[in-house]
Coordinates of C-alpha atoms in Angstrom, one line a residue:
M725 CA 57.8 85.0 125.5
T726 CA 55.0 85.9 123.2
P727 CA 55.4 86.0 119.4
I728 CA 55.2 89.8 119.5
E729 CA 57.9 90.0 122.1
Q730 CA 60.0 87.5 120.1
A731 CA 59.6 89.7 117.0
E732 CA 60.6 92.8 118.8
S733 CA 63.6 91.1 120.2
I734 CA 64.7 89.9 116.8
S735 CA 64.1 93.4 115.4
S736 CA 66.2 94.9 118.1
K737 CA 69.0 92.5 117.5
L738 CA 69.0 93.2 113.8
K739 CA 69.0 96.9 114.4
L740 CA 71.9 96.5 116.8
N741 CA 73.8 94.4 114.2
R742 CA 73.2 97.0 111.5
V743 CA 74.5 99.7 113.8
S744 CA 77.6 97.6 114.7
L745 CA 78.2 96.9 111.0
K746 CA 77.9 100.5 110.1
N747 CA 80.3 101.6 112.9
F748 CA 82.8 98.9 111.7
L749 CA 82.6 100.1 108.1
T750 CA 83.0 103.7 109.2
T751 CA 86.1 103.0 111.3
Q752 CA 87.7 100.2 109.3
G753 CA 86.3 100.9 105.8
I754 CA 89.7 102.1 104.5
L755 CA 91.3 98.8 105.5
I756 CA 88.6 96.8 103.8
V757 CA 89.1 98.9 100.6
F758 CA 92.9 98.2 100.8
I759 CA 92.3 94.4 101.1
I760 CA 89.8 94.5 98.1
C761 CA 92.3 96.4 96.0
L762 CA 95.1 93.9 96.8
A763 CA 92.8 90.9 96.0
G764 CA 91.5 92.5 92.8
F765 CA 94.8 93.3 91.2
S766 CA 96.3 89.9 92.3
M767 CA 93.7 88.1 90.2
F768 CA 95.0 89.7 87.0
S769 CA 98.8 89.7 87.7
D770 CA 100.9 87.0 89.3
R771 CA 103.6 89.6 90.1
F772 CA 101.4 91.9 92.0
L773 CA 101.6 90.2 95.4
S774 CA 105.2 89.0 95.0
E775 CA 107.5 90.0 97.9
E776 CA 109.7 92.0 95.6
N777 CA 106.8 94.0 94.1
I778 CA 105.2 94.7 97.5
M779 CA 108.5 96.0 98.9
T780 CA 109.1 98.1 95.8
V781 CA 105.7 99.7 96.0
I782 CA 106.0 100.5 99.7
R783 CA 109.5 101.9 99.1
Q784 CA 108.2 104.1 96.3
A785 CA 105.1 105.2 98.3
S786 CA 107.2 106.0 101.4
M787 CA 108.4 109.4 100.0
I788 CA 104.8 110.5 99.4
G789 CA 103.8 109.0 102.7
I790 CA 106.5 110.9 104.6
I791 CA 105.1 114.2 103.3
A792 CA 101.5 113.1 103.8
I793 CA 102.1 112.5 107.5
G794 CA 103.1 116.1 108.0
V795 CA 100.3 117.5 105.9
T796 CA 97.8 115.3 107.7
V797 CA 98.5 117.2 110.9
V798 CA 97.9 120.5 109.1
I799 CA 94.6 119.3 107.7
I800 CA 93.4 117.9 111.0
G801 CA 94.1 121.4 112.4
G802 CA 91.7 122.9 109.8
N803 CA 94.1 124.2 107.2
L804 CA 95.8 123.1 103.9
D805 CA 99.4 123.0 102.7
L806 CA 99.7 123.1 98.9
S807 CA 103.3 124.3 99.0
V808 CA 104.9 120.9 99.7
G809 CA 105.5 120.0 96.1
S810 CA 107.6 123.1 95.4
M811 CA 109.2 122.9 98.8
L812 CA 110.3 119.3 98.0
S813 CA 111.9 120.6 94.7
F814 CA 113.7 123.4 96.6
A815 CA 114.9 121.1 99.5
T816 CA 116.1 118.4 97.1
V817 CA 118.0 120.8 94.9
L818 CA 119.5 122.5 97.9
V819 CA 120.8 119.4 99.6
V820 CA 122.2 118.0 96.4
D821 CA 123.8 121.2 95.3
L822 CA 125.4 121.9 98.7
H823 CA 126.6 118.3 99.1
D824 CA 129.9 118.8 97.1
K825 CA 130.3 122.4 98.3
I826 CA 130.1 122.1 102.1
G827 CA 129.8 118.3 102.7
P828 CA 126.8 116.1 103.2
T829 CA 126.3 116.8 107.0
N830 CA 126.4 120.6 106.6
A831 CA 124.2 120.3 103.5
I832 CA 121.5 118.4 105.4
I833 CA 121.6 120.9 108.3
V834 CA 121.3 123.9 105.9
M835 CA 118.5 122.2 103.9
F836 CA 116.4 121.5 107.1
A837 CA 117.0 125.0 108.3
M838 CA 115.8 126.6 105.0
T839 CA 112.8 124.2 104.8
L840 CA 111.8 124.9 108.3
L841 CA 112.1 128.6 107.6
I842 CA 109.6 128.2 104.8
G843 CA 107.3 126.3 107.1
A844 CA 107.7 129.1 109.7
I845 CA 106.7 131.7 107.1
N846 CA 103.6 129.7 106.2
G847 CA 102.8 129.3 109.9
L848 CA 103.3 132.9 110.6
L849 CA 101.1 134.1 107.8
I850 CA 98.3 131.6 108.5
G851 CA 98.6 131.1 112.3
Y852 CA 99.4 134.6 113.5
M853 CA 98.2 136.8 110.6
K854 CA 95.0 134.8 110.1
L855 CA 95.4 134.6 106.3
N856 CA 93.7 131.9 104.3
S857 CA 95.8 128.7 104.1
L858 CA 94.7 127.9 100.6
I859 CA 95.8 131.3 99.2
V860 CA 99.0 131.5 101.2
T861 CA 100.3 128.0 100.4
L862 CA 99.3 128.3 96.8
A863 CA 101.2 131.6 96.5
M864 CA 104.1 129.9 98.4
L865 CA 104.1 127.1 95.9
S866 CA 104.7 129.6 93.1
A867 CA 107.2 131.6 95.0
I868 CA 109.4 128.6 96.0
Q869 CA 109.4 127.3 92.5
G870 CA 110.6 130.7 91.3
I871 CA 113.3 130.8 94.0
T872 CA 114.5 127.3 93.0
L873 CA 114.9 128.3 89.3
I874 CA 116.8 131.4 90.3
Y875 CA 119.0 129.5 92.7
T876 CA 120.0 126.9 90.0
G877 CA 119.9 129.2 87.0
G878 CA 117.5 126.7 85.4
Q879 CA 120.1 123.9 85.5
N880 CA 119.8 120.5 87.1
V881 CA 122.2 119.6 89.9
D882 CA 124.1 116.4 90.5
I883 CA 126.5 114.9 93.1
A884 CA 129.9 114.5 91.5
N885 CA 131.4 111.4 93.2
Q886 CA 128.3 109.3 93.9
D887 CA 130.1 106.1 95.0
A888 CA 132.3 107.8 97.6
T889 CA 129.6 109.4 99.8
W890 CA 127.5 108.0 102.7
F891 CA 124.6 110.3 101.7
A892 CA 123.2 107.5 99.5
V893 CA 122.1 105.6 102.6
F894 CA 118.8 107.6 102.9
G895 CA 117.5 106.6 99.5
R896 CA 119.4 103.4 98.7
G897 CA 120.4 101.9 102.0
F898 CA 119.0 98.9 103.8
V899 CA 118.8 98.0 107.5
G900 CA 118.0 94.4 108.4
G901 CA 116.9 93.8 104.9
I902 CA 114.4 96.7 105.0
A903 CA 114.9 99.8 102.8
V904 CA 115.8 102.9 104.8
P905 CA 112.9 105.0 103.2
I906 CA 110.4 102.5 104.5
L907 CA 112.0 102.7 108.0
M908 CA 111.9 106.5 107.9
F909 CA 108.3 106.3 106.8
A910 CA 107.3 103.9 109.6
V911 CA 109.2 105.7 112.4
L912 CA 107.8 109.1 111.5
A913 CA 104.3 107.7 111.2
L914 CA 104.5 106.0 114.6
C915 CA 105.9 109.1 116.3
V916 CA 103.3 111.5 114.8
H917 CA 100.5 109.0 115.5
F918 CA 101.5 108.8 119.1
V919 CA 101.7 112.6 119.5
M920 CA 98.3 113.1 117.8
R921 CA 96.5 110.4 119.7
Y922 CA 98.1 110.3 123.2
T923 CA 99.3 113.9 124.0
S924 CA 97.6 117.1 124.9
Y925 CA 99.2 118.7 121.9
G926 CA 97.4 116.3 119.6
R927 CA 94.1 116.9 121.3
R928 CA 94.5 120.6 120.9
I929 CA 95.1 120.2 117.1
F930 CA 91.9 118.1 116.8
A931 CA 90.0 120.7 118.9
I932 CA 91.2 123.6 116.7
G933 CA 90.2 121.8 113.5
G934 CA 86.9 120.7 114.9
N935 CA 85.7 123.9 116.4
P936 CA 88.2 126.7 116.4
T937 CA 86.0 129.2 118.3
A938 CA 85.3 126.8 121.1
A939 CA 89.0 125.9 121.2
V940 CA 90.0 129.5 121.7
Y941 CA 87.4 130.0 124.4
S942 CA 88.9 126.9 126.1
G943 CA 92.2 128.6 126.4
I944 CA 94.0 126.9 123.5
R945 CA 96.5 129.1 121.8
K946 CA 95.3 128.6 118.2
S947 CA 98.0 130.7 116.5
R948 CA 100.8 128.8 118.1
C949 CA 99.3 125.4 117.4
V950 CA 98.7 126.3 113.7
F951 CA 102.3 127.5 113.5
T952 CA 103.6 124.2 114.8
T953 CA 101.6 122.2 112.3
Y954 CA 103.3 123.9 109.4
M955 CA 106.7 123.3 111.0
I956 CA 105.9 119.6 111.2
S957 CA 104.8 119.7 107.6
A958 CA 108.1 121.4 106.6
F959 CA 110.1 118.8 108.6
S960 CA 108.4 115.9 106.8
V961 CA 109.2 117.5 103.4
G962 CA 112.9 117.8 104.5
C963 CA 112.9 114.1 105.3
A964 CA 111.4 113.3 101.9
A965 CA 114.0 115.5 100.2
L966 CA 116.7 113.4 101.9
V967 CA 115.2 110.2 100.4
L968 CA 114.6 111.7 96.9
G969 CA 118.0 113.4 96.7
S970 CA 120.0 110.4 97.9
R971 CA 118.1 108.0 95.7
V972 CA 118.8 109.9 92.5
M973 CA 122.0 111.6 93.6
G974 CA 120.8 114.6 91.7
S975 CA 117.7 116.7 91.2
Q976 CA 115.7 118.6 88.6
N977 CA 114.2 122.0 89.3
N978 CA 110.7 120.7 89.2
V979 CA 111.2 117.3 90.7
G980 CA 108.4 117.8 93.3
Q981 CA 105.9 119.1 90.8
G982 CA 102.5 117.3 91.3
Y983 CA 103.4 115.8 94.6
E984 CA 101.0 118.0 96.5
L985 CA 98.1 116.4 94.6
L986 CA 99.4 112.8 95.3
V987 CA 99.8 113.7 99.0
L988 CA 96.3 115.1 99.2
A989 CA 94.9 112.1 97.3
G990 CA 96.5 109.7 99.9
I991 CA 95.3 111.8 102.8
I992 CA 91.7 112.2 101.6
L993 CA 91.6 108.5 100.6
G994 CA 92.7 107.7 104.2
G995 CA 89.6 109.5 105.5
T996 CA 91.0 112.7 106.9
S997 CA 88.4 115.4 106.6
L998 CA 89.2 118.5 104.6
M999 CA 87.0 120.3 107.1
G1000 CA 89.4 119.6 109.9
G1001 CA 89.1 118.0 113.3
A1002 CA 89.0 114.4 112.1
G1003 CA 91.6 112.1 110.7
S1004 CA 94.2 109.6 111.5
V1005 CA 97.9 109.2 110.7
W1006 CA 97.7 105.4 110.3
K1007 CA 94.8 105.8 107.9
T1008 CA 96.8 108.2 105.9
V1009 CA 99.5 105.5 105.7
I1010 CA 96.9 103.1 104.4
G1011 CA 95.5 105.7 101.9
V1012 CA 99.0 106.3 100.5
L1013 CA 99.7 102.6 100.2
I1014 CA 96.3 102.1 98.4
L1015 CA 97.2 104.8 96.0
G1016 CA 100.7 103.3 95.4
F1017 CA 99.3 99.8 94.8
I1018 CA 96.6 101.1 92.5
Q1019 CA 99.2 102.9 90.4
N1020 CA 101.5 99.8 90.4
G1021 CA 98.6 97.5 89.5
L1022 CA 97.7 99.7 86.5
L1023 CA 101.2 99.6 85.3
L1024 CA 101.4 95.8 85.7
L1025 CA 98.2 95.5 83.7
G1026 CA 99.7 97.4 80.9
Y1027 CA 97.9 100.7 81.2
P1028 CA 100.0 103.8 80.2
Y1029 CA 101.5 106.0 82.9
Y1030 CA 99.1 108.9 82.4
T1031 CA 96.1 106.8 83.5
Q1032 CA 97.5 107.1 87.1
W1033 CA 96.7 110.8 87.0
L1034 CA 93.2 110.1 85.8
V1035 CA 92.7 107.5 88.5
T1036 CA 94.1 109.9 91.1
W1037 CA 91.7 112.6 89.9
V1038 CA 88.7 110.2 90.3
I1039 CA 89.9 109.2 93.7
I1040 CA 90.1 112.8 94.9
I1041 CA 86.7 113.7 93.5
V1042 CA 85.0 110.6 95.0
A1043 CA 86.7 110.9 98.4
V1044 CA 85.9 114.6 98.7
W1045 CA 82.3 113.9 97.7
L1046 CA 82.0 111.2 100.4
D1047 CA 83.6 113.5 103.0
L1048 CA 81.2 116.3 102.2
A1049 CA 78.2 113.9 102.3
N1050 CA 79.4 112.6 105.7
Q1051 CA 79.8 116.2 107.0
R1052 CA 76.3 117.1 105.9
K1053 CA 74.9 114.0 107.5
R1054 CA 76.6 114.9 110.8
L1055 CA 75.3 118.4 110.6
F1056 CA 71.8 117.2 109.9
T1057 CA 72.0 114.7 112.8
S1058 CA 73.2 117.3 115.3
H1059 CA 70.3 119.7 114.4
S1060 CA 67.6 117.0 114.4

């Protein structure tokens, strides 16, 4: 082999290695960030990587994660759901208030029925009536919060005899040493991940989010698929309401306020594109955990609570900027 051929071979191998490294960073970058965050905070706090603290963070993040799983499906389908915060307030207030009136089992059934009804309204307006998802869910956020205040008369609700009900199992229970909220988070994530990755329904949602016009011409019923994504989102909110209501055994009228931002931050941090058609449930799980560990690390380092909101804002801005830059690069590459 001549020196020129050797140089070309080395150049080709280096180029291949760069491409492989780039592909690895693209697909596994979120996991690398997660490991870096864990290592970074552990250097400044001995408690950070303790088993007790890790399980506490995962347990606290599980409620946001449960909601984020449902919203991830909506966003992959090319839409948004900003109503989940107020929906969480309403569902939690409803299940706690009805607990003493009709019993925990009936309260849970009614709560899920009403939450799914809200999801159906969102799905009907956005999927079948073709209204803008941002406007519809933003309006629904306000409407649900108003309904919650009217329902309670502005008063907080509590379960009377908290020690005599099995309802506490959802927020305070353990199975095999693992907290029930963590198990609910894991089971829901596995089920939705399987559906989105290995079923025709999941492929239809990705197709609709990626190219809705082509999806329709391919025979996909876009309206029905969009409707079902909002039902999945509403169901996940209902599951989170079980966790929140049974953990506190009571509820404030605005208990879910701000959760929509935390949910979006976790989803965006996980790499799901706001443009639709790209995303992963398991990466959303990692994104939510990163957010939870960052917030926990800041508290352990002695920073005030409000710094979490500032950090969340920075995460959202940076993640959205990276997502838009990536979309522009894909668009440029496809036209070049």
